[in-house]
Coordinates of C-alpha atoms in Angstrom, one line a residue:
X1 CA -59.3 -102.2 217.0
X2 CA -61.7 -102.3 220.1
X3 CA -64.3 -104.8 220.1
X4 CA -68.0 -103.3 220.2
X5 CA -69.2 -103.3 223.9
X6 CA -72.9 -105.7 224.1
X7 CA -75.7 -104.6 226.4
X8 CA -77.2 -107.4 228.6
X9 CA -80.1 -107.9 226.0
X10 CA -78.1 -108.9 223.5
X11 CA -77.6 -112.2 225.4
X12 CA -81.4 -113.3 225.9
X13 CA -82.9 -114.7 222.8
X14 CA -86.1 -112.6 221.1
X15 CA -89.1 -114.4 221.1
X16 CA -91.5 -114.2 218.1
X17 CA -94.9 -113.5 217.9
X18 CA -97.4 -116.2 217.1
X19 CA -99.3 -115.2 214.3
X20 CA -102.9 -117.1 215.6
X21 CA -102.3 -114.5 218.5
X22 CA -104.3 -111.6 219.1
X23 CA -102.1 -108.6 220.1
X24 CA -104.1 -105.2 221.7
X25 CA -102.7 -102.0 221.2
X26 CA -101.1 -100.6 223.7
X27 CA -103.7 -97.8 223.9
X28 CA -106.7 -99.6 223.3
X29 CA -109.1 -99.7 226.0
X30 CA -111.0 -103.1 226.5
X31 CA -114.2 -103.3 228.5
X32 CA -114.2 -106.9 230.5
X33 CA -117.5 -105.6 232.5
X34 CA -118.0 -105.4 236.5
X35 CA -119.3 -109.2 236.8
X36 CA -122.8 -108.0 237.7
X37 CA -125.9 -109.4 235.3
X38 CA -128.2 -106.8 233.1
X39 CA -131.2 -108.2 236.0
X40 CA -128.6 -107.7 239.5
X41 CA -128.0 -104.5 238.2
X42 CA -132.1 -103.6 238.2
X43 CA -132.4 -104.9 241.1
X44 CA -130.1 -102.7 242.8
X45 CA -130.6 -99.5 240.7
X46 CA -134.6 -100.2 240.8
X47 CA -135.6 -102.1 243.2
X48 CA -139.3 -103.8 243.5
X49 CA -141.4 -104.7 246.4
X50 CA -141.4 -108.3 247.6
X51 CA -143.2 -111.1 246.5
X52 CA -145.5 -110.8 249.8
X53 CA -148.4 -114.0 251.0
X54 CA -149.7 -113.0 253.7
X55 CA -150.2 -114.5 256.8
X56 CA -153.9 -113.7 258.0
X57 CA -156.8 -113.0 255.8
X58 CA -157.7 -109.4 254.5
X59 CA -161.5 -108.2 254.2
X60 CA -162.4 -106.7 251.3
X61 CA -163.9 -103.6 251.8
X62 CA -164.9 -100.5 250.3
X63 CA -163.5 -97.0 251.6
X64 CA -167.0 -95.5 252.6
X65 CA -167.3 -98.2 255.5
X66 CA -164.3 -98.6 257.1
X67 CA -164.1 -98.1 261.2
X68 CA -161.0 -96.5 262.9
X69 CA -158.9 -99.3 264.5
X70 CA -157.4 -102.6 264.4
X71 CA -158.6 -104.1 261.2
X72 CA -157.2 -106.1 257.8
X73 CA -158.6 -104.3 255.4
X74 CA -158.0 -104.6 251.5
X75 CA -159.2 -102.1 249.5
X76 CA -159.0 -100.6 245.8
X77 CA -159.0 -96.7 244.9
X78 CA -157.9 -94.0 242.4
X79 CA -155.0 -92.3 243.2
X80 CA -156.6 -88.7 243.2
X81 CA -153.9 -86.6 244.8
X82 CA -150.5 -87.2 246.1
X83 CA -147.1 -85.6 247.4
X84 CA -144.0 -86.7 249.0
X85 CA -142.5 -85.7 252.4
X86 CA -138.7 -86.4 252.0
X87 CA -137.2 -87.8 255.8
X88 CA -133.4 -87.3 255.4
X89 CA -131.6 -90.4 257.8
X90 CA -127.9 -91.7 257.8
X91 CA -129.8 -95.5 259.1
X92 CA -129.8 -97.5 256.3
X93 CA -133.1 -99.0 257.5
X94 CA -134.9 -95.9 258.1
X95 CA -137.1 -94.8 255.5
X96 CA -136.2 -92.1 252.9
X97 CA -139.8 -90.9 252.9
X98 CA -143.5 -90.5 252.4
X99 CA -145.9 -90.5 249.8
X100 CA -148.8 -88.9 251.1
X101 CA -151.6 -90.0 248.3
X102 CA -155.5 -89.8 248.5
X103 CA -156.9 -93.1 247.4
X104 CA -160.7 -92.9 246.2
X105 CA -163.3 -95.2 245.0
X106 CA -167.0 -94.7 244.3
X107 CA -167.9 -94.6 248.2
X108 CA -165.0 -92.0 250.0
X109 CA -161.8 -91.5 250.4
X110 CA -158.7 -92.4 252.3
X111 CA -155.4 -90.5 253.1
X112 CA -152.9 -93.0 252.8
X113 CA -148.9 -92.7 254.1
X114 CA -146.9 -94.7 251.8
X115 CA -143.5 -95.1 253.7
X116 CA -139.8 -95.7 251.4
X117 CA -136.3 -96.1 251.3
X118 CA -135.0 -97.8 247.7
X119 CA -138.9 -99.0 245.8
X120 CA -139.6 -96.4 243.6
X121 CA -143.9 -97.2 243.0
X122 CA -143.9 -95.0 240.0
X123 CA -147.0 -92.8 241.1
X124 CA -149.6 -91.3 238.5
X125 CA -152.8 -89.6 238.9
X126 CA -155.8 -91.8 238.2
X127 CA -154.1 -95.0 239.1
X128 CA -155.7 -98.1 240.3
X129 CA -154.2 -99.3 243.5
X130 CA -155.0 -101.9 246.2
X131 CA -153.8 -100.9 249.7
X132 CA -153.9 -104.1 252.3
X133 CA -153.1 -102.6 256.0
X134 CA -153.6 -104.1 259.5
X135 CA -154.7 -100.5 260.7
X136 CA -157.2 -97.7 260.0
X137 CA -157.0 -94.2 262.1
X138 CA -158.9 -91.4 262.2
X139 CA -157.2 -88.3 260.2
X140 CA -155.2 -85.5 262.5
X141 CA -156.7 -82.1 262.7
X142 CA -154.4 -81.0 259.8
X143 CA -155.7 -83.7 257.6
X144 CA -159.0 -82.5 258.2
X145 CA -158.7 -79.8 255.5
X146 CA -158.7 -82.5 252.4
X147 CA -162.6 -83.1 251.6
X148 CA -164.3 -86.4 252.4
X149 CA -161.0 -88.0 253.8
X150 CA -161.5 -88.4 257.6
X151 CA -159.7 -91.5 258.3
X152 CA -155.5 -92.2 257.4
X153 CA -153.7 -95.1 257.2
X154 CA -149.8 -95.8 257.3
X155 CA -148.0 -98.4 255.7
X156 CA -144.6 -99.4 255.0
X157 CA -144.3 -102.4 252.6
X158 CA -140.3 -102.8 252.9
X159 CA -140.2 -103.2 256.4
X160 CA -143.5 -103.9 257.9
X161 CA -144.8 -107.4 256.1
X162 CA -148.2 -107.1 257.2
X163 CA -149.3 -104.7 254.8
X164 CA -148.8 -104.4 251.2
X165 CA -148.9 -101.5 248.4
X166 CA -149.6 -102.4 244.6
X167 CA -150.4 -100.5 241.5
X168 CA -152.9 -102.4 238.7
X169 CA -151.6 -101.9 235.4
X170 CA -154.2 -103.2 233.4
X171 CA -156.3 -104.8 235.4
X172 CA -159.6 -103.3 234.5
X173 CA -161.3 -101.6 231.5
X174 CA -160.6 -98.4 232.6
X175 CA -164.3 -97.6 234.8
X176 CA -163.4 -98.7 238.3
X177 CA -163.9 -96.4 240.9
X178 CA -164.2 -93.5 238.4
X179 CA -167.5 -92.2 239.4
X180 CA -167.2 -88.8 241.5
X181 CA -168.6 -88.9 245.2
X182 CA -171.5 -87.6 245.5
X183 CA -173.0 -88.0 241.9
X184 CA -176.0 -89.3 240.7
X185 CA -176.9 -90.3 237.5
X186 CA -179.4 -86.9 236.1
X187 CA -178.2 -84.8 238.4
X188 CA -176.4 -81.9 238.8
X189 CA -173.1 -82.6 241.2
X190 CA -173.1 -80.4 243.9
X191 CA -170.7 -77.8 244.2
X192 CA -169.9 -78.2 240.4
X193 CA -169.6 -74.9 238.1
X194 CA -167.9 -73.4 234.9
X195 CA -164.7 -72.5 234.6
X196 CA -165.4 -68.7 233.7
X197 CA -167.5 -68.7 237.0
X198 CA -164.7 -70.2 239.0
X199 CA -162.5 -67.5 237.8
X200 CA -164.2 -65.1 238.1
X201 CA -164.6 -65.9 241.8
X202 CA -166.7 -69.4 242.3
X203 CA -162.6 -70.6 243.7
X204 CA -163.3 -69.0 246.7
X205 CA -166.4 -71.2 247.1
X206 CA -166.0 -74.7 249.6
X207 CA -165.5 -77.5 248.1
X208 CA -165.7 -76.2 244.7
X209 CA -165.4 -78.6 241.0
X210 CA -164.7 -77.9 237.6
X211 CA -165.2 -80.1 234.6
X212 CA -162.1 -79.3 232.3
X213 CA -161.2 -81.0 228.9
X214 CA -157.2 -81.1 228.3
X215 CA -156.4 -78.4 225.1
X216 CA -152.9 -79.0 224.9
X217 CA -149.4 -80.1 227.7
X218 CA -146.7 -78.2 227.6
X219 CA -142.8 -78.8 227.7
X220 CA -141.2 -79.8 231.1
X221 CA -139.2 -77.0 232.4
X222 CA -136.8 -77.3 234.9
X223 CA -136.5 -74.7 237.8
X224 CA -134.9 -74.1 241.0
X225 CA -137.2 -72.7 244.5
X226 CA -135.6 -70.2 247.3
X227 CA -133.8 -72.9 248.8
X228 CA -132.0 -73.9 246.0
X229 CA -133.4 -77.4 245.8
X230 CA -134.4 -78.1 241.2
X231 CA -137.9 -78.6 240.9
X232 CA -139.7 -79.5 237.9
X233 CA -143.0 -77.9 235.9
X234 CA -145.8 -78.6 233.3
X235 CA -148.0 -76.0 232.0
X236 CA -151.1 -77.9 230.7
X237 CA -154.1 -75.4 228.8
X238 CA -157.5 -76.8 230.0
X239 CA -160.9 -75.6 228.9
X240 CA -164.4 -76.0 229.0
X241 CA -167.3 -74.8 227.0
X242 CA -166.8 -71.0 228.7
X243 CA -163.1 -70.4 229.4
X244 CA -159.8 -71.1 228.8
X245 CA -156.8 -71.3 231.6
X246 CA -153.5 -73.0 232.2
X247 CA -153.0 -75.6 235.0
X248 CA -149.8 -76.0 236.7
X249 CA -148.0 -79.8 237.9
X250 CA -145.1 -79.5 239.7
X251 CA -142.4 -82.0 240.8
X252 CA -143.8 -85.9 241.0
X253 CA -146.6 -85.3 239.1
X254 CA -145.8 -84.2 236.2
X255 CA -145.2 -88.0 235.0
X256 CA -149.0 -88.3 235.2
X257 CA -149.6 -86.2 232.5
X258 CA -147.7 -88.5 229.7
X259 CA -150.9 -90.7 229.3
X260 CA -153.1 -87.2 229.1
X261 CA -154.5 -86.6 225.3
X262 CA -155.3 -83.6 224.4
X263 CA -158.9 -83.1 223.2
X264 CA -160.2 -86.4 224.9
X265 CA -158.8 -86.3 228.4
X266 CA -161.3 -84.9 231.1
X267 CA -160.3 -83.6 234.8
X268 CA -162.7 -83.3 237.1
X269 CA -160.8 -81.2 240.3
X270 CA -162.0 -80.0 243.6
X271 CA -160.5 -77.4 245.8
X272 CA -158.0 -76.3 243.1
X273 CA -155.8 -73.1 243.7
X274 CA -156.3 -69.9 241.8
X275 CA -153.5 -67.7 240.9
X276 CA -154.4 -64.1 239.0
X277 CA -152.2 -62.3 237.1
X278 CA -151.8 -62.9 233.3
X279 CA -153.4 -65.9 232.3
X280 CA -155.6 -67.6 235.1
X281 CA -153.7 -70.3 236.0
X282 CA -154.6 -73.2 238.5
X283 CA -152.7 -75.1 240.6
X284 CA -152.8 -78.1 243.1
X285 CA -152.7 -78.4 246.5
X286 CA -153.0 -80.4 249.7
X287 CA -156.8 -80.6 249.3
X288 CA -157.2 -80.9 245.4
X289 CA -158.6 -84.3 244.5
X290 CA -158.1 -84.8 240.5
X291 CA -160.6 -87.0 238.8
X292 CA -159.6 -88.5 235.5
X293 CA -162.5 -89.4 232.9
X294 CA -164.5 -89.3 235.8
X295 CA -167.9 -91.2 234.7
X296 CA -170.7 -88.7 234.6
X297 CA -172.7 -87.5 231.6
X298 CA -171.2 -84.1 231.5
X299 CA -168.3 -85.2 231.0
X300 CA -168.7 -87.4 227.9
X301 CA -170.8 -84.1 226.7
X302 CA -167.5 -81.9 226.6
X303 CA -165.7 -84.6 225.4
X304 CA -167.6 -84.5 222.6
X305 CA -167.8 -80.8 222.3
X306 CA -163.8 -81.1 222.5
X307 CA -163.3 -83.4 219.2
X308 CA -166.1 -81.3 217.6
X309 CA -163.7 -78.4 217.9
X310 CA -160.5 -80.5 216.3
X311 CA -163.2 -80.9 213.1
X312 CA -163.1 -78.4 210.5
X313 CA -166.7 -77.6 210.5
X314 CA -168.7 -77.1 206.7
X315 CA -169.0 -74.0 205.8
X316 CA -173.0 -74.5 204.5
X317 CA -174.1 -77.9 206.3
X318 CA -176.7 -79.3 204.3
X319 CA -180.4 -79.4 205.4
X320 CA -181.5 -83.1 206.8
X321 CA -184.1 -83.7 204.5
X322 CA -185.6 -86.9 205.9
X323 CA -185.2 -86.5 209.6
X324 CA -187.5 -84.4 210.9
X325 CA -191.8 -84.1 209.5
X326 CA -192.1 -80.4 209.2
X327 CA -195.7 -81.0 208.6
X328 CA -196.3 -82.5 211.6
X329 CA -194.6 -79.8 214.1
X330 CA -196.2 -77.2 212.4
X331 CA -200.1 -78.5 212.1
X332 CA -200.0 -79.9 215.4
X333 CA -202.3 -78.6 218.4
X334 CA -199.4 -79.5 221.2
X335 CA -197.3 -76.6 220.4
X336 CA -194.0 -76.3 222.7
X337 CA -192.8 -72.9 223.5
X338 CA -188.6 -73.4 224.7
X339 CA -186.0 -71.3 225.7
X340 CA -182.5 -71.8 224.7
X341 CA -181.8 -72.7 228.3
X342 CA -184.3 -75.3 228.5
X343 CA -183.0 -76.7 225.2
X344 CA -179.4 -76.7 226.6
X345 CA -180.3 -78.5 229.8
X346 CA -182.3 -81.3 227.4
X347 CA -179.7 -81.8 225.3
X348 CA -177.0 -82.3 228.1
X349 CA -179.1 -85.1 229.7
X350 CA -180.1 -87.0 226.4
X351 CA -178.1 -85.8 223.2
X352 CA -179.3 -89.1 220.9
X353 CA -183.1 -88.1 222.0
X354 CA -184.7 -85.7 218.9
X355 CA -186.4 -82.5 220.1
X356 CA -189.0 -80.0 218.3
X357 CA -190.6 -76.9 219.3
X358 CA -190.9 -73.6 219.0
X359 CA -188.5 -70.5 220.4
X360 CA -189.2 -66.3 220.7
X361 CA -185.3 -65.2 219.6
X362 CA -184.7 -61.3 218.6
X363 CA -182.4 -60.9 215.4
X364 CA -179.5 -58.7 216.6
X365 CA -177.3 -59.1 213.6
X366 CA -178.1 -59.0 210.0
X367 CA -175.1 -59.5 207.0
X368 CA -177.1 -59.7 204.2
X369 CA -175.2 -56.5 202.5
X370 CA -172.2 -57.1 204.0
X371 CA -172.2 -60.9 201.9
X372 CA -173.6 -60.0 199.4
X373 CA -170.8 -57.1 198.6
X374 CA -168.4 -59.7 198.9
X375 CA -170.0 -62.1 196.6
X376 CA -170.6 -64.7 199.8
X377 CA -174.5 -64.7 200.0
X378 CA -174.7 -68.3 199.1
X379 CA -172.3 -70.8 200.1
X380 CA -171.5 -75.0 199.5
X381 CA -168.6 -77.1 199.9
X382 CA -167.5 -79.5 197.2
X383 CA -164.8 -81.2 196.5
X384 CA -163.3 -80.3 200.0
X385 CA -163.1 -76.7 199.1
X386 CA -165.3 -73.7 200.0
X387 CA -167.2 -72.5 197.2
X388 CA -168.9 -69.1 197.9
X389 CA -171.4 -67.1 195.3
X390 CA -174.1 -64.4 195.0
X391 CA -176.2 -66.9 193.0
X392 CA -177.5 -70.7 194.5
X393 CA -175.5 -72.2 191.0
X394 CA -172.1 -72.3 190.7
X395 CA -168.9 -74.2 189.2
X396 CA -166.5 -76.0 191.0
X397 CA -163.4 -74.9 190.7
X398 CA -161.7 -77.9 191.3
X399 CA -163.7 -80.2 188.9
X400 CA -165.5 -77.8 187.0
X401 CA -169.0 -78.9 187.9
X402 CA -172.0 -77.4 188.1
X403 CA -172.9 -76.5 192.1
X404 CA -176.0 -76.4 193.3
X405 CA -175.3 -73.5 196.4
X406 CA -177.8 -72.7 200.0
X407 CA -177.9 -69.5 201.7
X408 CA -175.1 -68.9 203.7
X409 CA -176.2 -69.4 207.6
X410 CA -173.7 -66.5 208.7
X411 CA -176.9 -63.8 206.9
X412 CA -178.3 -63.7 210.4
X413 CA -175.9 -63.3 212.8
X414 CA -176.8 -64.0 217.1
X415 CA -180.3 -65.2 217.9
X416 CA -180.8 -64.5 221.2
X417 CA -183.6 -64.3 224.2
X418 CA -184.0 -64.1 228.0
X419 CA -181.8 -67.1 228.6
X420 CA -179.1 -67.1 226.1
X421 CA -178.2 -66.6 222.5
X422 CA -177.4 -68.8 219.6
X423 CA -173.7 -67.6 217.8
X424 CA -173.6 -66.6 214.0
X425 CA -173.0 -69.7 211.3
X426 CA -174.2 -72.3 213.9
X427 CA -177.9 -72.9 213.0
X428 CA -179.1 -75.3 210.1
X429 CA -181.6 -73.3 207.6
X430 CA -184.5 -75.2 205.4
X431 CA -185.4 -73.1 202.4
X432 CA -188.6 -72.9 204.0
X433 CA -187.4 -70.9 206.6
X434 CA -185.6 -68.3 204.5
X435 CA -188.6 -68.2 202.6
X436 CA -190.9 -67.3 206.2
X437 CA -188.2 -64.5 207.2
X438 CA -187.4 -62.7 203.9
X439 CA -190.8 -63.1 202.6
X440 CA -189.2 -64.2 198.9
X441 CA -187.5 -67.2 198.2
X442 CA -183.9 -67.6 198.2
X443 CA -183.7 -67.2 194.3
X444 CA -185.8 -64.4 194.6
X445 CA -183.3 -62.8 197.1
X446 CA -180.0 -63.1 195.2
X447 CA -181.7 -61.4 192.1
X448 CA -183.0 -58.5 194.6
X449 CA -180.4 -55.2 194.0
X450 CA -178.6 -54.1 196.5
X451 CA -181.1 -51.6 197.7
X452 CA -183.5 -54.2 198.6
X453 CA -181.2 -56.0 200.5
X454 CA -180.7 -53.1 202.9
X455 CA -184.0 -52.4 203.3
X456 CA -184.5 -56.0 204.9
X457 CA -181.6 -55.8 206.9
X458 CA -183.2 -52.7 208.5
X459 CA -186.9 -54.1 208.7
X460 CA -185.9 -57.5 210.3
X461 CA -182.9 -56.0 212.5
X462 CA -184.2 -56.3 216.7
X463 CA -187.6 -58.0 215.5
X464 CA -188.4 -60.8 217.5
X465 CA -189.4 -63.8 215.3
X466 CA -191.1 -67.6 216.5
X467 CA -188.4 -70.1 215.1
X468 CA -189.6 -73.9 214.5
X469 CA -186.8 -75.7 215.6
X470 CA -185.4 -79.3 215.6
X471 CA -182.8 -81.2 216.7
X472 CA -181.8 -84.5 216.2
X473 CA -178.5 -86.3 217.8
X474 CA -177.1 -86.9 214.2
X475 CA -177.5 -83.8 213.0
X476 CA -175.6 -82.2 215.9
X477 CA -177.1 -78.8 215.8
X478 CA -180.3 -76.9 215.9
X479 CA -182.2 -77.0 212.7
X480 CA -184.7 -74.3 211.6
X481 CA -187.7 -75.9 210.6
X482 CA -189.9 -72.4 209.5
X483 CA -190.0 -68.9 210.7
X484 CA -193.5 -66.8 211.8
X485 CA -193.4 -63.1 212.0

């Protein structure tokens, strides 16, 4: 019988595994790293400016008096408007591009160039900076369109070790260099106007401002121009006390608007850019300086008239019983005739001051039928709910108490006179003053029929009426002290 032919293996011993040794699968994949530490990796990936000490000593100085030419100069500014200027090289020491930013403090501006190949300064609107350059030049003719800059500087920090770029996180409390040029305190800033007249033409004006309060930011949306190139978009809603309109940030900075709130956030621009069509939509360009909580009374004013609006307002706000000396106002020989303009303009410059007088409004809406057919003559809140009746008593539905209710304020609809008007619902009413206009008490006029009721609403509809008035700070709105026919 043939013997059974042995392959070459057969003659090399087989060597057993160890068992304290750790055997990979075959497939497994096993991740030993590139050698390169979590910080050499930042470095590289995001790189930061220099440690810098310089060699000479830098003035400080503010923007308002620096002189063209040969100077070290440090200064310290908001960054109110900036853009880059992308300059494509193959030179690994030429610079990528240029941040063209407006730097502003309480005393002018300055167009600064911001030169960069790998530092990445992370640039917001409203940021506090300090700029140190050896050099200060007057701005080109092109320049010469962007509003109270007339003098440019150029810096590259990278390259160029006598001048420096740095942003101040946290540095201050939030009020450097946050005043607008050109304001005093009392006094109207010039070229400053609503937003409904800036739409409805004022963006043609020079050198034009608009107070806005932030409504609400929209999603980033991602686009791509003519050219092909992605580009980036936020639509933010902005308003004032008169209009509502969207604003548009494009491309860089639309990261400013991360630290925006809604409702508390005020932008004070200049020179924005109108679009029509649709919605009114503004936009920003070259020449647009962007204030942030710019310090100025009218802009803590719509702040507050901003968080007023996120409050659900009562339905019946009770009567301050204790605030104001109705006997006083009305026996006193020093009697105060106001308009609502004059009111408006007081209240803006002091709103913790209290005010009393007298105004000449014409009724020209009247709902006493109208509420009474929908059993809401007299209204309360308790509880947290509305409670609504044709009778000043009522029960609570929610605890079942007895409610004492008021008249409802909405009765007399716009007040108005030469100057303005006074909406429905936003006037505080004493007793005493339903009393003066109805002639009969308040009981009196819930027991009236129905007839009644429309024979008032046609005797006091288009009368003019003299309205004792007060207001007080912590009442928040105009109380009616008494009505004279």
């Amino acid at each position: 019988m043939a013997s059974k032919l042995s392959s070459i293996q057969s003659f090399f011993d087989k060597e057993a595994a160890s068992p304290k040794e750790k055997r990979f699968p075959t497939d497994a994949v096993v991740d030993c790293g590139d050698g390169f530490t979590g910080k050499e990796l930042d470095a590289v990936q995001m790189p930061t400016l220099h440690e810098w000490c310089p060699r000479v000593k830098y003035a400080d100085t503010n923007i308002g008096s620096l002189i063209p030419g040969p100077c070290c100069v440090a200064l310290m500014g908001r960054v109110v408007n900036f853009y880059v200027q992308p300059t494509p090289s193959k030179k690994p020491q030429a610079a990528k591009g240029c941040f063209k930013l407006v730097v502003k403090d309480d005393t002018g501006a300055l167009m600064v160039r911001l030169w960069f190949a790998k530092v990445n300064y992370g640039l917001r609107l409203g940021q506090l900076v300090s700029v140190w350059t050896p050099h200060i030049s007057n701005s080109e003719t092109s320049s010469l369109t962007v509003p109270h800059t007339g003098m440019v500087t150029s810096i590259f920090p990278e390259r160029d070790n006598s001048c420096y770029f740095m942003v101040q996180e946290d540095s201050d409390d939030g009020t450097l260099c946050k005043t607008p040029l050109g304001y005093a305190d009392g006094e109207q800033l010039a070229g400053l106007m609503t937003l409904k007249n800036f739409v409805e033409g004022g963006f043609e004006v020079a050198d034009s401002k608009i107070l806005v309060c932030v409504k609400s930011i929209g999603g980033r949306k991602k686009l791509t121009d003519k050219k092909g190139n992605p580009i980036e978009k936020v639509d933010i809603n902005v308003f004032d006390d008169t209009y509502c309109a969207a604003l548009t940030i494009w491309n860089h900075m639309i990261y400013s608007v991360s630290a925006w709130k809604p409702s508390h956030t005020i932008l004070l621009i200049s020179n924005a850019s109108f679009r029509e069509g649709g919605k009114p939509t503004l936009t920003l360009n070259a020449a647009t300086q962007v204030d942030i909580d710019p310090q100025m009374r009218d802009a803590e004013w719509l702040r507050g008239f901003a968080q007023s609006l996120t409050k659900r307002e009562h339905v019946n706000q009770p009567f301050p019983e204790n605030t104001f000396d109705i006997e006083t106002v009305t026996t006193s020989e020093n009697r105060i005739l106001f308009t609502l303009a004059e009111i408006d303009k007081f209240v803006r410059a002091a709103p913790n001051e209290m005010y009393t007088g007298y105004l000449s409004l014409l009724i020209s809406e009247l709902s006493i039928t109208r509420l009474h057919q929908r059993s809401m003559l007299c209204s309360t809140e308790h509880c947290g709910i509305p409670l609504f009746a044709n009778s000043t008593s009522a029960i609570c539905k929610q605890c079942e108490a007895m409610v004492q209710l008021r008249l409802n304020p909405r009765i007399v609809g716009m007040l108005l006179d030469e100057t303005g008007n006074v909406a429905a619902g936003k006037l505080i009413w004493s007793d005493t003053a339903w009393t003066g206009l109805f002639g009969r008490t308040p009981e009196e006029l819930t027991e009236a029929g129905g007839a009644v009721m429309k024979y008032l609403e046609w005797r006091l509809l288009f009368l003019r009426v003299t309205v004792v008035f007060g207001w007080s700070g912590e009442v928040g709105k105009l109380v009616v002290l008494g009505v004279r026919m």
